[in-house]
Coordinates of C-alpha atoms in Angstrom, one line a residue:
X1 CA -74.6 -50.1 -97.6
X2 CA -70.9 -48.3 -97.1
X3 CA -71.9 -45.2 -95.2
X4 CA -68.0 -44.0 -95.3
X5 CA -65.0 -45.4 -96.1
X6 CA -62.2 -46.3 -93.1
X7 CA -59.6 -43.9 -95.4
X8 CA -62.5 -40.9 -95.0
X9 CA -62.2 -41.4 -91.2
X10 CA -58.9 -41.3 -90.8
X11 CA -58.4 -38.6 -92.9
X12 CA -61.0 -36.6 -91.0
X13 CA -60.1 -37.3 -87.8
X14 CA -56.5 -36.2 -88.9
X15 CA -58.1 -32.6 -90.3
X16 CA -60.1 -32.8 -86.1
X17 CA -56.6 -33.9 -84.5
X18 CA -55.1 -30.7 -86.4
X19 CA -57.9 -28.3 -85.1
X20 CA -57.4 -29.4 -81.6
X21 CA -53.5 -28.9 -81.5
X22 CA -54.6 -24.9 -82.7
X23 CA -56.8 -24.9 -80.4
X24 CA -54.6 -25.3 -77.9
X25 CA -52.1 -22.8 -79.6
X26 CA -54.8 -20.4 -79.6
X27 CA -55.9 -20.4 -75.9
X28 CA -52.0 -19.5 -75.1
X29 CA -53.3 -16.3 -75.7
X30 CA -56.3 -13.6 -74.7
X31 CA -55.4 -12.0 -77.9
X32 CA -55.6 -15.5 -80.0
X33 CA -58.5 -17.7 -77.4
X34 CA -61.6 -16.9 -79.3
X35 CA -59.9 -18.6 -82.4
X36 CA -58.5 -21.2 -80.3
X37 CA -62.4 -22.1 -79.0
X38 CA -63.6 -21.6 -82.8
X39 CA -60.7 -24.5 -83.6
X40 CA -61.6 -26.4 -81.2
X41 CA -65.7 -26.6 -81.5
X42 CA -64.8 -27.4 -85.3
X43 CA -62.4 -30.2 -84.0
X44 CA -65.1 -31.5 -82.1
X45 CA -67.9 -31.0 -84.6
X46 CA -65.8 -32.7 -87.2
X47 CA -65.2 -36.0 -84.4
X48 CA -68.6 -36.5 -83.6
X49 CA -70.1 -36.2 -87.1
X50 CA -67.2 -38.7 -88.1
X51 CA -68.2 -41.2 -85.0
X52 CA -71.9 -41.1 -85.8
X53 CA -71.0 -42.2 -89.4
X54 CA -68.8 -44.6 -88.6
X55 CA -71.4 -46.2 -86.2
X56 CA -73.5 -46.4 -89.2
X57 CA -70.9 -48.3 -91.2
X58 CA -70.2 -50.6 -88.4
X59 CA -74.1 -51.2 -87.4
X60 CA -74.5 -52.0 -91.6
X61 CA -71.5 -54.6 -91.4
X62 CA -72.6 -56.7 -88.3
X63 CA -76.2 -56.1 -89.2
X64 CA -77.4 -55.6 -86.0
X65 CA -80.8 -55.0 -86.7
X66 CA -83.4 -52.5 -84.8
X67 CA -80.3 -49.6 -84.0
X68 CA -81.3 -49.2 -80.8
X69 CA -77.5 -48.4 -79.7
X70 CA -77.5 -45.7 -82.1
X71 CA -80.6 -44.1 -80.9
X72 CA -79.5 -44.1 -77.3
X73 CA -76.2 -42.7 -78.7
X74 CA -78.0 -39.4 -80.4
X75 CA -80.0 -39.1 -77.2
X76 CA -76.8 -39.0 -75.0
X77 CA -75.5 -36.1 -77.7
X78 CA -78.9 -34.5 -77.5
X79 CA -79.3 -34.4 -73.8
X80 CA -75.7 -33.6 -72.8
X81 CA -75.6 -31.4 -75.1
X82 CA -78.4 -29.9 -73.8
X83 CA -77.0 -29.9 -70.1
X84 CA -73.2 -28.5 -71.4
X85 CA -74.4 -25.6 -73.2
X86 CA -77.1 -24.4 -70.2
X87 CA -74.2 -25.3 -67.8
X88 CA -71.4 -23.8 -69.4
X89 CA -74.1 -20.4 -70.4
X90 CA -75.1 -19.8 -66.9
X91 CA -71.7 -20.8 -64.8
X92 CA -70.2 -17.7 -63.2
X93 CA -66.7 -17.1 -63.7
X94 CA -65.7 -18.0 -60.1
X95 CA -67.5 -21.2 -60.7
X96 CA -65.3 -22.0 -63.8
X97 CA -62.7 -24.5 -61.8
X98 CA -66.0 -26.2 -60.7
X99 CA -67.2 -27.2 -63.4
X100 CA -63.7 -28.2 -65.3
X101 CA -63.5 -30.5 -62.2
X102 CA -67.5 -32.1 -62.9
X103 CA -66.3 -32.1 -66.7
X104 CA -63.0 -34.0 -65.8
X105 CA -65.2 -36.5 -64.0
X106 CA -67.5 -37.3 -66.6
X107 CA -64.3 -38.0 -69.2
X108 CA -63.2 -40.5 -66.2
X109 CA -66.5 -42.1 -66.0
X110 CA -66.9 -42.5 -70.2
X111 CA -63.6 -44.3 -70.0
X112 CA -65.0 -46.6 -67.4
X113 CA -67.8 -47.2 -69.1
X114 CA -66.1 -47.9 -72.7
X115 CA -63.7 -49.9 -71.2
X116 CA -66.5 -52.5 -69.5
X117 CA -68.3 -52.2 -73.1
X118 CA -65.5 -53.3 -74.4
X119 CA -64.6 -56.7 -72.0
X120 CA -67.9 -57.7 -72.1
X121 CA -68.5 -57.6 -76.1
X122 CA -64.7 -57.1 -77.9
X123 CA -65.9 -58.5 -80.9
X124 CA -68.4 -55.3 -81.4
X125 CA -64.9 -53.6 -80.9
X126 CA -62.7 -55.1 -84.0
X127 CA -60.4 -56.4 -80.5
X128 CA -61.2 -59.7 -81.1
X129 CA -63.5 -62.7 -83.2
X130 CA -66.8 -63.0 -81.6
X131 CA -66.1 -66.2 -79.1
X132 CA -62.6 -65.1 -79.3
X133 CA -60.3 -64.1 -75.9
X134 CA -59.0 -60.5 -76.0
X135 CA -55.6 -59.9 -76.4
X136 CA -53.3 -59.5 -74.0
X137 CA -52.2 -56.1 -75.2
X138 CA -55.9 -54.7 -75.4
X139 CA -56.3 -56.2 -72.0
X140 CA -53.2 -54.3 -70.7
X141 CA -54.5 -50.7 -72.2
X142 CA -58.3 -51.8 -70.7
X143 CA -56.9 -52.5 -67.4
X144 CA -54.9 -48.6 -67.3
X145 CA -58.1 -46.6 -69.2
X146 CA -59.9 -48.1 -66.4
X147 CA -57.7 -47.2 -63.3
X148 CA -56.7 -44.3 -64.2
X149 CA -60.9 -43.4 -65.5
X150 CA -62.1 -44.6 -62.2
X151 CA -59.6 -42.3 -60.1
X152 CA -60.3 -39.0 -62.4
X153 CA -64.0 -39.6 -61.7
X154 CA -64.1 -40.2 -58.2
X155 CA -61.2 -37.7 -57.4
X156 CA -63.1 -35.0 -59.9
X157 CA -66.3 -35.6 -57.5
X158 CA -64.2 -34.8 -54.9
X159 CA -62.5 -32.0 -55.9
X160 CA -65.6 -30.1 -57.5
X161 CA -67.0 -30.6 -53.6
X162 CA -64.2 -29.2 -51.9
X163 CA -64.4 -26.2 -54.7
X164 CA -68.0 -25.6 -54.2
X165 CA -68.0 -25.1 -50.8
X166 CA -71.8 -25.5 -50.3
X167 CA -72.2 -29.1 -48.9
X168 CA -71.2 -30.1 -45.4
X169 CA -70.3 -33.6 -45.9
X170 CA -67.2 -34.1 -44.5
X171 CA -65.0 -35.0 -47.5
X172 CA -66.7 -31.7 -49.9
X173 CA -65.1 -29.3 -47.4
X174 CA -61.9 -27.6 -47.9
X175 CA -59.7 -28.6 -44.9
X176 CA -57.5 -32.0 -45.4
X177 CA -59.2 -35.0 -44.2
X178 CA -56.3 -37.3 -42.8
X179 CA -56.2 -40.1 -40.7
X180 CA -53.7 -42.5 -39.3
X181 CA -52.1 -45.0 -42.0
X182 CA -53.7 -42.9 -44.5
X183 CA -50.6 -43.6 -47.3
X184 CA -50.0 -46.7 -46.0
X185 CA -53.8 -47.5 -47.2
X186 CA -53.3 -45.8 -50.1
X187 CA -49.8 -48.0 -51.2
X188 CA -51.9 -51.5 -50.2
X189 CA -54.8 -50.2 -52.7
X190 CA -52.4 -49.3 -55.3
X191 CA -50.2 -52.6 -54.8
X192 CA -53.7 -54.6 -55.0
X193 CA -54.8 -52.7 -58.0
X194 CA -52.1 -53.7 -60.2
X195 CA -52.0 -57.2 -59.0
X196 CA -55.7 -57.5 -59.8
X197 CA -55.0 -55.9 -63.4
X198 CA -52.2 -58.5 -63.7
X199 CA -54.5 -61.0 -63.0
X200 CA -57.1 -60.2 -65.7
X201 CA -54.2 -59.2 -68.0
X202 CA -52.7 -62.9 -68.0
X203 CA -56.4 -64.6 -68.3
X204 CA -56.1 -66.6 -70.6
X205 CA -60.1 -67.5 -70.6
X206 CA -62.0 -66.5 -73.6
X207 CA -65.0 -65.6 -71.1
X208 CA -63.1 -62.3 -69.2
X209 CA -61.7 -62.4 -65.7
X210 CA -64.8 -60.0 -64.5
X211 CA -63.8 -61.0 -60.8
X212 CA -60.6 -58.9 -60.5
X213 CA -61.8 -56.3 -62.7
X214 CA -65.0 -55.4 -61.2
X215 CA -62.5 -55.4 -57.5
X216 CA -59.7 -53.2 -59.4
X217 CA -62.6 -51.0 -60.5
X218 CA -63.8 -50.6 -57.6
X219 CA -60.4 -50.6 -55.6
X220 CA -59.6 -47.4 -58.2
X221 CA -62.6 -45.7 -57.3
X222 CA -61.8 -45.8 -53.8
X223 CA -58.5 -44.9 -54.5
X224 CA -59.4 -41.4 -56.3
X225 CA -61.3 -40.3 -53.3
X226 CA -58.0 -41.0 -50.8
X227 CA -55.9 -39.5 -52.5
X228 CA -57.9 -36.0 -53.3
X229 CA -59.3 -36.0 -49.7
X230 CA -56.3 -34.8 -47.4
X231 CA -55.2 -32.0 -50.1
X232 CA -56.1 -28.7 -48.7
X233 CA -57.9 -25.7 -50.5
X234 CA -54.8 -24.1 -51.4
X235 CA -53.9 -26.9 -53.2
X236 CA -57.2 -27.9 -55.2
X237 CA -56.0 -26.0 -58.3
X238 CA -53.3 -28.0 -58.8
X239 CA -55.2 -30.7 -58.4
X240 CA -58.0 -29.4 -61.0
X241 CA -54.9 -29.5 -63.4
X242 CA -53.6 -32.7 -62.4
X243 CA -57.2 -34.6 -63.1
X244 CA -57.2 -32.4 -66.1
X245 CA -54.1 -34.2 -67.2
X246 CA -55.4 -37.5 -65.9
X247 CA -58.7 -37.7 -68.2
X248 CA -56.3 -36.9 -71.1
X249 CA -54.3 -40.3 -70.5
X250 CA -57.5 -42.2 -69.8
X251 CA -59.1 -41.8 -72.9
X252 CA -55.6 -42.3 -74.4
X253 CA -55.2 -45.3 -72.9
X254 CA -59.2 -46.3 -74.2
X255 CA -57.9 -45.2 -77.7
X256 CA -55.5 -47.3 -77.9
X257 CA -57.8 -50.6 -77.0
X258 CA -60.0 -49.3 -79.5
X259 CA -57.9 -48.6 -82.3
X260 CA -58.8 -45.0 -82.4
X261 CA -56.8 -42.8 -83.8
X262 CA -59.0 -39.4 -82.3
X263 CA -59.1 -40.3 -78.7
X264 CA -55.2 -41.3 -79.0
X265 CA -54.2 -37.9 -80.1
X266 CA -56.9 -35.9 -78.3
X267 CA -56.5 -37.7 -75.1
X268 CA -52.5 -37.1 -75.5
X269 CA -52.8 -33.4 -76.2
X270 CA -54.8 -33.2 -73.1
X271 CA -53.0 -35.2 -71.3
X272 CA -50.1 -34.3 -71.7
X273 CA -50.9 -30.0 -71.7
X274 CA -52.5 -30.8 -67.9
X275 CA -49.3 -32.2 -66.9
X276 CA -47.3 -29.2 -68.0
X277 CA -50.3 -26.8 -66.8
X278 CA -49.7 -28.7 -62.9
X279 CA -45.9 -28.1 -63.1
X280 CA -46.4 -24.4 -63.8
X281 CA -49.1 -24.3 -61.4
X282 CA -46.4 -26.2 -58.4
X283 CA -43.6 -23.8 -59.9
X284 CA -45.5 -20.4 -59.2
X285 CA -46.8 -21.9 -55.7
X286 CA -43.1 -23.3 -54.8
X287 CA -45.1 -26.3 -54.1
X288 CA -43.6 -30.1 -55.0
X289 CA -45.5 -31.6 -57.0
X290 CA -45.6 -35.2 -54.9
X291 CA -45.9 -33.4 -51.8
X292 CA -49.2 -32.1 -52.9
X293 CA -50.3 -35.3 -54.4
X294 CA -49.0 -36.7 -50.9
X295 CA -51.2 -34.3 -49.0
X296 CA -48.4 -33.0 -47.5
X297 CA -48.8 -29.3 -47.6
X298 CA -52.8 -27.8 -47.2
X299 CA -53.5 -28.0 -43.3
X300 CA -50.0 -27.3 -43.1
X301 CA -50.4 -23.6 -44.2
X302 CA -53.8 -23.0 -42.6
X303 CA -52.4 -22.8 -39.3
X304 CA -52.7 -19.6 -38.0
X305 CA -52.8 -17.0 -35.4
X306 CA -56.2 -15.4 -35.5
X307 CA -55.6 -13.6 -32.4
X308 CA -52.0 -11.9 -34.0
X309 CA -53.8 -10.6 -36.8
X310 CA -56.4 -8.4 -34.6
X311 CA -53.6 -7.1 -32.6
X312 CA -51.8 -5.6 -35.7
X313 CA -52.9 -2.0 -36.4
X314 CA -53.9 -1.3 -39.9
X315 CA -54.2 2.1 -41.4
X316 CA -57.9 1.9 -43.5
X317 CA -59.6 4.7 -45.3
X318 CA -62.4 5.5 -47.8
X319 CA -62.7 4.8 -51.5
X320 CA -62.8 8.8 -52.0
X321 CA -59.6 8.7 -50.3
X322 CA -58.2 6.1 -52.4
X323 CA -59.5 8.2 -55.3
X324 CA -57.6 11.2 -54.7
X325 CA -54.2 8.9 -54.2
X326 CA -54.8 7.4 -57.3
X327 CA -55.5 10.1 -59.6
X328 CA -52.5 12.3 -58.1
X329 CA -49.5 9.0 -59.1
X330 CA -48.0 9.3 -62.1
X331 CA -48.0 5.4 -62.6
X332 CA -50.5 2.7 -60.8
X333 CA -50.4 -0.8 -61.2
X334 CA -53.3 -2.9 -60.8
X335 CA -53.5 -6.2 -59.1
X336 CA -56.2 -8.5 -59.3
X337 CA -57.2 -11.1 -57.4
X338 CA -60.3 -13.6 -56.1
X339 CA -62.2 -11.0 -55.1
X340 CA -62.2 -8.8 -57.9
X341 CA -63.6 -12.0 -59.6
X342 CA -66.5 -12.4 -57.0
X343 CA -67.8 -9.0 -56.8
X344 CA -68.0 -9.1 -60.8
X345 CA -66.3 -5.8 -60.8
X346 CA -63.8 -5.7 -63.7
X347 CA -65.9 -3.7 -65.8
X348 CA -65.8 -0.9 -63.5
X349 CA -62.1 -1.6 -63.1
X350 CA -62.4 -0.5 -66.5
X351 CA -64.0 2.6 -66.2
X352 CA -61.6 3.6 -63.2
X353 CA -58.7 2.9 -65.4
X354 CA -60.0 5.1 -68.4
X355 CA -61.0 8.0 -66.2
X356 CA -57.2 8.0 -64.5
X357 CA -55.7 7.9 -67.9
X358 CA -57.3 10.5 -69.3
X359 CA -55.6 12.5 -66.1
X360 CA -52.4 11.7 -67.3
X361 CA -51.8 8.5 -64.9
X362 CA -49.9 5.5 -66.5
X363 CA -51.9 2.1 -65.4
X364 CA -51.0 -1.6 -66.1
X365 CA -52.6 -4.7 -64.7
X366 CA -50.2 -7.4 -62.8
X367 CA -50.8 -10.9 -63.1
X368 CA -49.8 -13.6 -61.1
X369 CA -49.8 -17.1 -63.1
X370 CA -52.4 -18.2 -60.5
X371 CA -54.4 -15.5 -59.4
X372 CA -58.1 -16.5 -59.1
X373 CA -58.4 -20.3 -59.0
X374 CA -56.9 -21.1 -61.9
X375 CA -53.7 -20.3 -64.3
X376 CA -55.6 -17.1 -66.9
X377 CA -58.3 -16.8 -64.7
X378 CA -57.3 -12.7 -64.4
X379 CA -56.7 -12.9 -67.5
X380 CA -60.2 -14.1 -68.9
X381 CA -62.1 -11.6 -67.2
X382 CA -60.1 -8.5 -67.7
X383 CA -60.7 -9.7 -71.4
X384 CA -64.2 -9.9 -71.1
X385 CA -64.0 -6.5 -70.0
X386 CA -61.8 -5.5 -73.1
X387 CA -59.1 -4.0 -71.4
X388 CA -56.0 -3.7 -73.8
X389 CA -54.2 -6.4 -74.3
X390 CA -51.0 -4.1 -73.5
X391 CA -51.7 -2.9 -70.4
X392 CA -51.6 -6.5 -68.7
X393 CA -48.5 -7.6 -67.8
X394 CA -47.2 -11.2 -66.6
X395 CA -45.3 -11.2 -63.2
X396 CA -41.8 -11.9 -64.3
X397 CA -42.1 -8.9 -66.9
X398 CA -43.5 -6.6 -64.3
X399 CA -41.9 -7.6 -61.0
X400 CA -39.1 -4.7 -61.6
X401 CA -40.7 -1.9 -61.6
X402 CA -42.6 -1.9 -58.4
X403 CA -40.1 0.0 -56.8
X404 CA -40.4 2.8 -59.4
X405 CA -44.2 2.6 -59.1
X406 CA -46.1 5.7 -57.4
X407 CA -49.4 3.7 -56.0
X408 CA -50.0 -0.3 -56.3
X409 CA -54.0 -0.9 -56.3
X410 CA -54.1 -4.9 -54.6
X411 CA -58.2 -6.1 -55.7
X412 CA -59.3 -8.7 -53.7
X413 CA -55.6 -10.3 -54.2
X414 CA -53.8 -12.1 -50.6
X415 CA -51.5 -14.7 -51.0
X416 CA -49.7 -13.7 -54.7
X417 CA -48.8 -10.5 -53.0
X418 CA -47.8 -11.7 -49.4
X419 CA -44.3 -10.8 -48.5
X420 CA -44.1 -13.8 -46.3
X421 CA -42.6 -15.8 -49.7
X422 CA -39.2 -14.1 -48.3
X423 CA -39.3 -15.6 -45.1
X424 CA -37.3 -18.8 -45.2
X425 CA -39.7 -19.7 -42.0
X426 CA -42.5 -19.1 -43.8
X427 CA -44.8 -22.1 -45.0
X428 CA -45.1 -20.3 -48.2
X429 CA -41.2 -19.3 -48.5
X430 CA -39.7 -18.9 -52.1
X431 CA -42.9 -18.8 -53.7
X432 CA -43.0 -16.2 -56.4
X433 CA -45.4 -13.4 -55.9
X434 CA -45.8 -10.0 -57.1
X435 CA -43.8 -7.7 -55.7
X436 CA -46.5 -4.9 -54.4
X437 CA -44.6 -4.1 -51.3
X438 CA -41.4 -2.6 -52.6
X439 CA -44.5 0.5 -54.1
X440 CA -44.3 3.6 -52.7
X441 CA -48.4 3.7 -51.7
X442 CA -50.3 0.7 -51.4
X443 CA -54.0 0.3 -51.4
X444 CA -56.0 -3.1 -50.9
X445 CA -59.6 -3.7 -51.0
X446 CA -60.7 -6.3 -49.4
X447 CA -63.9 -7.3 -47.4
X448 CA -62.2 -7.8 -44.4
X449 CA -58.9 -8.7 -42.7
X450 CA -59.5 -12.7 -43.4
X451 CA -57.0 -14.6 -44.7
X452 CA -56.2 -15.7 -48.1
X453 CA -56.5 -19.1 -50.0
X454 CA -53.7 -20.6 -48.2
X455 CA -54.5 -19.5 -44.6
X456 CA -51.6 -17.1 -44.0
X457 CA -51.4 -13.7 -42.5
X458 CA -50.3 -10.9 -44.6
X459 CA -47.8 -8.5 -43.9
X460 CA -48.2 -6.7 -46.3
X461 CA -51.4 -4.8 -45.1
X462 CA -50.1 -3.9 -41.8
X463 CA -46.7 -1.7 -43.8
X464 CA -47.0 2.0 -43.1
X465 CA -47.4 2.7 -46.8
X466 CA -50.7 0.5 -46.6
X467 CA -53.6 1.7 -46.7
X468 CA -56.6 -0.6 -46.6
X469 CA -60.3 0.4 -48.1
X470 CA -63.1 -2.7 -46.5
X471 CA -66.3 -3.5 -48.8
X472 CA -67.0 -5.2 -52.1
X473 CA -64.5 -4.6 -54.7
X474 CA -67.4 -3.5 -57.4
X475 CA -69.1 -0.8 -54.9
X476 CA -65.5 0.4 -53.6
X477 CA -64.4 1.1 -57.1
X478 CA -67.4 2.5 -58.5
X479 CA -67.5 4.6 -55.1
X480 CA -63.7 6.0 -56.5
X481 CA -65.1 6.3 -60.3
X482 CA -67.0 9.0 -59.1
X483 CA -64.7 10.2 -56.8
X484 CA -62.2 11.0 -59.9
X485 CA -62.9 14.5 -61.6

């Protein structure tokens, strides 16, 4: 029986390709993402429903008899769809690079997994006759889906670890694990990897070379844990982007051996929209890009003088304090950081910023490109807290008028506002940040005087225009909500 024809499933994984590219175009933009996430669910919906048809078509052609495969197949869609929508219902939005980091992983470990189905049995594939030796060309894209699969899994595992924070195996935590001859070990694994692939790439055996690709496998899944392991905290969202960009290529690179036009242009998109997300992400950190795949720059910033900071005096007060500042500016600007994203308190952000514009005072929000944990992460929750659209304003757009602004409020923000960027001795020197300290009143909540994601003092609380207010964001600014009349 012909279930579908091959011209239906090209045309309707063209119609999913098109719903994924506005998808992207839609998550450019709070105003646009819920259309973007409604594009891209269709997309998705549209893929699967095609896949499950096609399976039929292909298990009536090779008459394969009891559809067992198939079964396990609408179990695996069952079940993980199951665990995605629980996972993705419950997941707090601090969590959020987490789990993209488990989910990156998983895309890694499906190319894997593909990629050995399709060594073992290429005929089941359309790669090759049955008794027939694969082609050098699918052997080529199977040998790079599953390099670059096993790295994205095994540096995903790593990287969700060292985001999580709550297990005390050595290589989950956030400080750099290095040790002597560390890229030295790295190059010798990369060398052998590709001599290995070489080596089933040129087997000319109709029976597969499973002896260097089971050890390039392997070798690659080592590999992904090396090179995650001495990156730093500061650095793990860049790396969240970079794996990001990695699963795209895999199951590009899986496509391709399997003649499939979806995962081509799917695994492209995302591919290639992680690897422009990472150079934003280096660009609006000053970081270089190699030097971070390198593990050359997380311990280095996490040096630092605990003892300095408590010397510094600070000038600290209360949240009714900060109230009555506040509602006296004419203009505030907002700055939001990790913290505000912890204590869950942008709703009452909100409400602080109604009650102080009904008093006249101008407000807008500031956002650095990676405040939070991850590019948009301000952005997504001031949305969910439906604050206008207008009032939030991107760094390079907003970075002029600090100097004209009456009172800066810094939420649980640190590094994106540290004036140690200017310092050309500073490990953190040119990176762009928002330009709080050039306000004529500052005032940062924060729960204490610890240092921010990249381990660096800030001078910016100890200026004589600072003034601090200690405690959780959400209790300190519901504390000033009813403190403004």
């Amino acid at each position: 029986m012909n279930f579908i024809s091959m011209n239906v499933v090209t045309l309707l994984y063209l119609v999913a390709s098109v719903c994924f590219i506005q998808a992207l175009k839609g998550l450019s933009s709070p105003s646009t993402a819920r259309i973007g996430n409604t594009f891209g669910m269709a997309g998705m919906a549209i893929a699967v429903v095609t896949t499950i048809a096609l399976m039929f078509k292909l298990q009536a052609e090779l008459a394969t008899g009891s559809g067992m495969g198939f079964s396990l197949v609408l179990l695996g869609v069952v079940v993980g769809g199951a665990i995605g929508a629980v996972a993705a219902k419950k997941v707090e939005m601090t969590k959020m690079p987490e789990l993209v980091a488990a989910m990156h992983s998983l895309i890694g470990l499906a190319a894997v997994c593909i990629a050995i189905a399709a060594v073992s049995e290429p005929w089941a594939f359309n790669i090759a006759e049955r008794g027939g030796a694969l082609p050098f060309g699918n052997r080529l894209e199977l040998f790079i889906g599953t390099f670059v699969g096993a790295v994205t899994f095994s540096g995903s595992v790593i990287a969700f670890g060292k985001l999580s924070g709550k297990y005390k195996f050595r290589l989950f935590q956030g400080a750099p694990v290095r040790f002597a001859g560390q890229h030295i070990l790295n190059l010798v694994l990369a060398i052998a990897i590709i001599a290995l692939g070489l080596v089933f790439c040129f087997s000319d055996d109709v029976a597969p070379a499973w002896t260097p690709f089971i050890i390039m496998a392997a070798l690659s899944f080592l590999l992904g844990v090396l090179i995650i392991i001495p990156i730093g905290g500061a650095d793990m969202p860049v790396v969240v982007s970079m794996l990001n960009s990695y699963s795209g290529w895999a199951a590009a690179g899986i496509g391709f051996s399997l003649n499939n036009s979806m995962l081509i242009i799917a695994g492209s998109l995302v591919g290639s929209s992680g690897a422009i997300l990472s150079y934003i992400m280096c660009k609006a950190m000053n970081r270089s890009f190699f030097n971070v795949i390198l593990g050359g720059f997380g311990g280095e910033a996490s040096v630092d003088d605990g003892a300095a900071k408590e010397q510094r005096p600070v000038k600290s007060g209360s949240a009714d304090d900060a109230a009555f500042i506040l509602q006296n500016a004419e203009s505030v600007i907002i700055v939001p950081g990790y913290g505000l994203a912890v204590a869950r308190a942008q709703h009452s952000v909100k409400e602080l910023v109604d009650k102080l514009t009904e008093h006249g005072v101008q407000v807008r929000y500031a956002i650095h490109p990676v405040a939070g944990r991850m590019p948009g992460h301000m952005n997504v929750l001031l949305a969910e807290a439906e604050v206008p659209y207008d009032q939030v304003v991107e760094m390079e757009d907003i970075n002029g008028e600090f100097g004209q602004t009456d009172v800066v409020l810094v939420l649980g923000a640190n590094d994106v506002v540290n004036p140690a960027a200017k310092d050309p001795k500073s490990p953190i020197a040119g990176m762009p940040i928002l330009e709080a300290y050039k306000a004529k009143s500052i005032i940062v909540n924060k729960r204490s005087m610890a240092s921010g994601y990249a381990g660096l003092d800030n001078d910016l609380f100890y200026q004589p225009n600072t003034m601090m207010v200690f405690g959780d964001a959400k209790k300190v600014i519901e504390s000033m909500v009813k403190a403004v009349e």
